[in-house]
CSV table of C-alpha atoms in Angstrom, one decimal:
chain,number,residue,atom,x,y,z
A,570,MET,CA,-54.5,-21.3,48.9
A,571,ALA,CA,-57.0,-19.4,46.8
A,572,PRO,CA,-56.6,-18.5,43.1
A,573,LEU,CA,-55.6,-14.9,42.2
A,574,GLU,CA,-58.1,-12.5,40.7
A,575,ILE,CA,-57.8,-12.2,36.9
A,576,LEU,CA,-57.6,-8.7,35.4
A,577,THR,CA,-60.0,-8.4,32.4
A,578,ILE,CA,-60.5,-5.8,29.7
A,579,PRO,CA,-60.9,-2.8,29.8
A,580,ASN,CA,-58.4,-2.8,32.8
A,581,GLU,CA,-55.6,-0.5,31.6
A,582,GLN,CA,-53.0,-2.4,33.7
A,583,LEU,CA,-53.1,-5.1,31.1
A,584,LYS,CA,-51.3,-2.7,28.7
A,585,GLN,CA,-48.4,-2.4,31.2
A,586,GLU,CA,-45.0,-3.8,30.3
A,587,SER,CA,-43.5,-6.3,32.8
A,588,GLN,CA,-40.1,-6.1,34.5
A,589,THR,CA,-37.3,-8.7,34.4
A,590,VAL,CA,-37.2,-11.1,37.3
A,591,THR,CA,-33.9,-10.8,39.2
A,592,ARG,CA,-34.7,-12.6,42.5
A,593,PHE,CA,-35.2,-16.3,42.4
A,594,ASP,CA,-36.3,-16.9,46.0
A,595,GLY,CA,-39.1,-18.5,48.1
A,596,GLU,CA,-41.4,-15.5,47.4
A,597,LEU,CA,-41.1,-16.1,43.7
A,598,GLN,CA,-41.8,-19.8,44.1
A,599,GLU,CA,-44.9,-19.1,46.2
A,600,PHE,CA,-46.2,-16.6,43.6
A,601,ILE,CA,-45.7,-19.2,40.9
A,602,GLN,CA,-47.7,-21.8,42.8
A,603,ARG,CA,-50.6,-19.4,43.1
A,604,LEU,CA,-50.3,-18.4,39.5
A,605,GLU,CA,-50.5,-22.1,38.5
A,606,LEU,CA,-53.5,-22.6,40.7
A,607,THR,CA,-55.2,-19.7,39.0
A,608,ARG,CA,-54.4,-21.1,35.6
A,609,GLN,CA,-55.9,-24.5,36.6
A,610,HIS,CA,-59.1,-22.7,37.7
A,611,GLY,CA,-59.4,-20.9,34.4
A,612,PRO,CA,-61.8,-22.7,32.1
A,613,GLY,CA,-59.7,-24.5,29.5
A,614,ALA,CA,-56.6,-22.3,30.2
A,615,VAL,CA,-53.4,-23.6,28.8
A,616,GLY,CA,-51.4,-20.5,29.8
A,617,ILE,CA,-51.3,-17.6,32.1
A,618,ALA,CA,-49.0,-14.7,32.5
A,619,ALA,CA,-48.2,-12.7,35.7
A,620,PRO,CA,-49.6,-9.4,34.4
A,621,GLN,CA,-53.0,-11.0,34.1
A,622,VAL,CA,-53.2,-11.1,37.9
A,623,GLY,CA,-51.6,-7.6,38.4
A,624,HIS,CA,-48.0,-8.9,39.0
A,625,PHE,CA,-45.8,-7.1,36.5
A,626,GLN,CA,-42.8,-9.4,36.2
A,627,ARG,CA,-41.8,-11.5,33.2
A,628,ILE,CA,-43.3,-14.8,34.3
A,629,ALA,CA,-45.6,-17.1,32.3
A,630,ILE,CA,-46.9,-20.6,32.6
A,631,VAL,CA,-47.8,-22.8,29.6
A,632,ASP,CA,-49.1,-26.4,29.7
A,633,CYS,CA,-50.4,-27.8,26.5
A,634,SER,CA,-50.2,-31.4,27.7
A,635,LEU,CA,-53.9,-31.5,28.5
A,636,ALA,CA,-55.1,-29.8,25.3
A,637,ARG,CA,-58.3,-31.2,23.8
A,638,LYS,CA,-56.4,-33.0,21.1
A,639,PRO,CA,-52.8,-34.2,21.6
A,640,VAL,CA,-50.2,-31.8,20.4
A,641,PRO,CA,-46.4,-31.8,20.6
A,642,ASN,CA,-45.4,-30.1,23.9
A,643,HIS,CA,-42.9,-29.8,26.7
A,644,GLY,CA,-45.4,-30.3,29.5
A,645,ASN,CA,-45.9,-27.8,32.2
A,646,LEU,CA,-43.5,-25.0,31.7
A,647,VAL,CA,-42.7,-22.1,34.0
A,648,LEU,CA,-41.1,-19.5,31.8
A,649,ILE,CA,-39.2,-16.7,33.5
A,650,ASN,CA,-37.8,-13.8,31.4
A,651,PRO,CA,-38.7,-15.7,28.2
A,652,GLU,CA,-37.3,-14.4,24.9
A,653,ILE,CA,-38.1,-15.7,21.4
A,654,THR,CA,-34.7,-16.0,19.6
A,655,HIS,CA,-36.0,-17.3,16.3
A,656,TRP,CA,-39.3,-17.8,14.6
A,657,ASP,CA,-40.4,-19.4,11.3
A,658,GLY,CA,-43.6,-19.7,9.3
A,659,TYR,CA,-46.9,-18.0,9.9
A,660,GLU,CA,-50.4,-19.3,10.5
A,661,VAL,CA,-53.8,-17.8,11.4
A,662,GLY,CA,-55.4,-19.4,14.4
A,663,ARG,CA,-58.3,-18.8,16.9
A,664,GLU,CA,-57.3,-17.6,20.3
A,665,GLY,CA,-59.1,-16.9,23.6
A,666,CYS,CA,-57.9,-15.4,26.8
A,667,LEU,CA,-58.8,-15.4,30.5
A,668,SER,CA,-58.4,-11.6,30.4
A,669,VAL,CA,-60.8,-11.3,27.4
A,670,PRO,CA,-63.6,-13.6,28.6
A,671,ASP,CA,-66.3,-12.6,26.1
A,672,TYR,CA,-64.4,-12.9,22.8
A,673,THR,CA,-62.1,-15.1,20.7
A,674,GLY,CA,-60.2,-14.0,17.6
A,675,ASN,CA,-58.1,-14.9,14.6
A,676,VAL,CA,-54.5,-14.0,15.2
A,677,ILE,CA,-51.4,-14.5,12.9
A,678,ARG,CA,-48.5,-16.2,14.8
A,679,ALA,CA,-45.3,-17.9,13.9
A,680,THR,CA,-45.7,-21.7,13.5
A,681,ARG,CA,-42.3,-22.6,15.0
A,682,ILE,CA,-40.2,-20.7,17.6
A,683,ARG,CA,-37.0,-21.1,19.5
A,684,LEU,CA,-37.2,-19.8,23.0
A,685,LYS,CA,-34.8,-19.2,25.9
A,686,ALA,CA,-36.1,-18.7,29.4
A,687,GLN,CA,-35.1,-19.2,33.0
A,688,ASP,CA,-36.7,-21.7,35.4
A,689,ILE,CA,-37.7,-21.1,39.0
A,690,HIS,CA,-34.1,-21.4,40.1
A,691,GLY,CA,-32.8,-19.0,37.5
A,692,GLU,CA,-31.2,-21.6,35.3
A,693,GLU,CA,-31.5,-20.8,31.6
A,694,HIS,CA,-33.1,-23.3,29.2
A,695,GLU,CA,-33.7,-23.4,25.4
A,696,TYR,CA,-36.8,-24.8,23.8
A,697,GLU,CA,-37.9,-25.4,20.2
A,698,MET,CA,-41.7,-25.3,19.8
A,699,GLU,CA,-44.2,-25.7,17.1
A,700,GLY,CA,-47.9,-25.4,16.4
A,701,TYR,CA,-50.3,-24.9,19.3
A,702,GLU,CA,-47.6,-24.8,22.0
A,703,ALA,CA,-45.6,-22.1,20.0
A,704,ARG,CA,-48.9,-20.1,19.6
A,705,ALA,CA,-49.7,-20.4,23.3
A,706,VAL,CA,-46.1,-19.2,24.3
A,707,GLN,CA,-46.3,-16.2,21.9
A,708,HIS,CA,-49.7,-15.3,23.4
A,709,GLU,CA,-48.3,-15.4,27.0
A,710,ILE,CA,-45.2,-13.4,26.0
A,711,ASP,CA,-47.4,-10.8,24.5
A,712,HIS,CA,-49.0,-10.3,27.9
A,713,LEU,CA,-45.5,-9.6,29.4
A,714,ASP,CA,-45.2,-6.8,26.8
A,715,GLY,CA,-48.7,-5.4,27.5
A,716,ILE,CA,-50.2,-6.8,24.3
A,717,LEU,CA,-53.6,-8.7,24.2
A,718,PHE,CA,-54.6,-10.9,21.4
A,719,ILE,CA,-57.4,-8.4,20.5
A,720,ASP,CA,-54.5,-6.0,19.6
A,721,ARG,CA,-53.3,-8.5,17.0
A,722,VAL,CA,-56.4,-9.4,15.2
A,723,VAL,CA,-56.3,-8.1,11.6
A,724,SER,CA,-59.8,-6.7,11.7
A,725,ARG,CA,-62.1,-6.4,14.7
A,726,ARG,CA,-65.0,-6.5,12.4
A,727,THR,CA,-64.2,-9.9,10.7
A,728,ASP,CA,-61.7,-11.6,13.0
A,729,LEU,CA,-63.2,-11.0,16.5
A,730,PHE,CA,-66.0,-13.3,17.7
A,731,LYS,CA,-68.4,-13.1,20.6
A,732,ARG,CA,-67.9,-16.2,22.7
A,733,LYS,CA,-71.0,-18.3,23.1
A,734,VAL,CA,-70.0,-20.2,26.3
A,735,TYR,CA,-66.8,-19.9,28.3
A,736,ARG,CA,-65.6,-23.3,29.6
């Protein structure tokens, strides 16, 4: 099985809003396997969303368990139809993205979130997240709404940085 092709800026499809997943079947599970394989092939990727590979359904994968420094996390999460139900606190942090390979940027995000999402079988779960994992989930949910981190930087002149090496 080969990784899927990542859409990168300036591809206008990245601005498209994704549709709710209604069918939880073998086709969905197969797509999620390929999406996870694609995430694993991305240099340093802790998350990926279906729209990044041209699949416009509300599906994201986040795994902060292998982050460079240990952070509180829920392990490898497949989030289907995720919805943030509560957020608290704000913090500026540096973000990068497989779909924006040449830049990183400072983005303001909530420091703690409560999230509900379905798993690959359609069962609903609730999670409380903080710090890096909360930031990663907010980043991936933005993809589902057609928003890139570069749309959230306060100033492209002072908060967007050319990436030296992507790994």
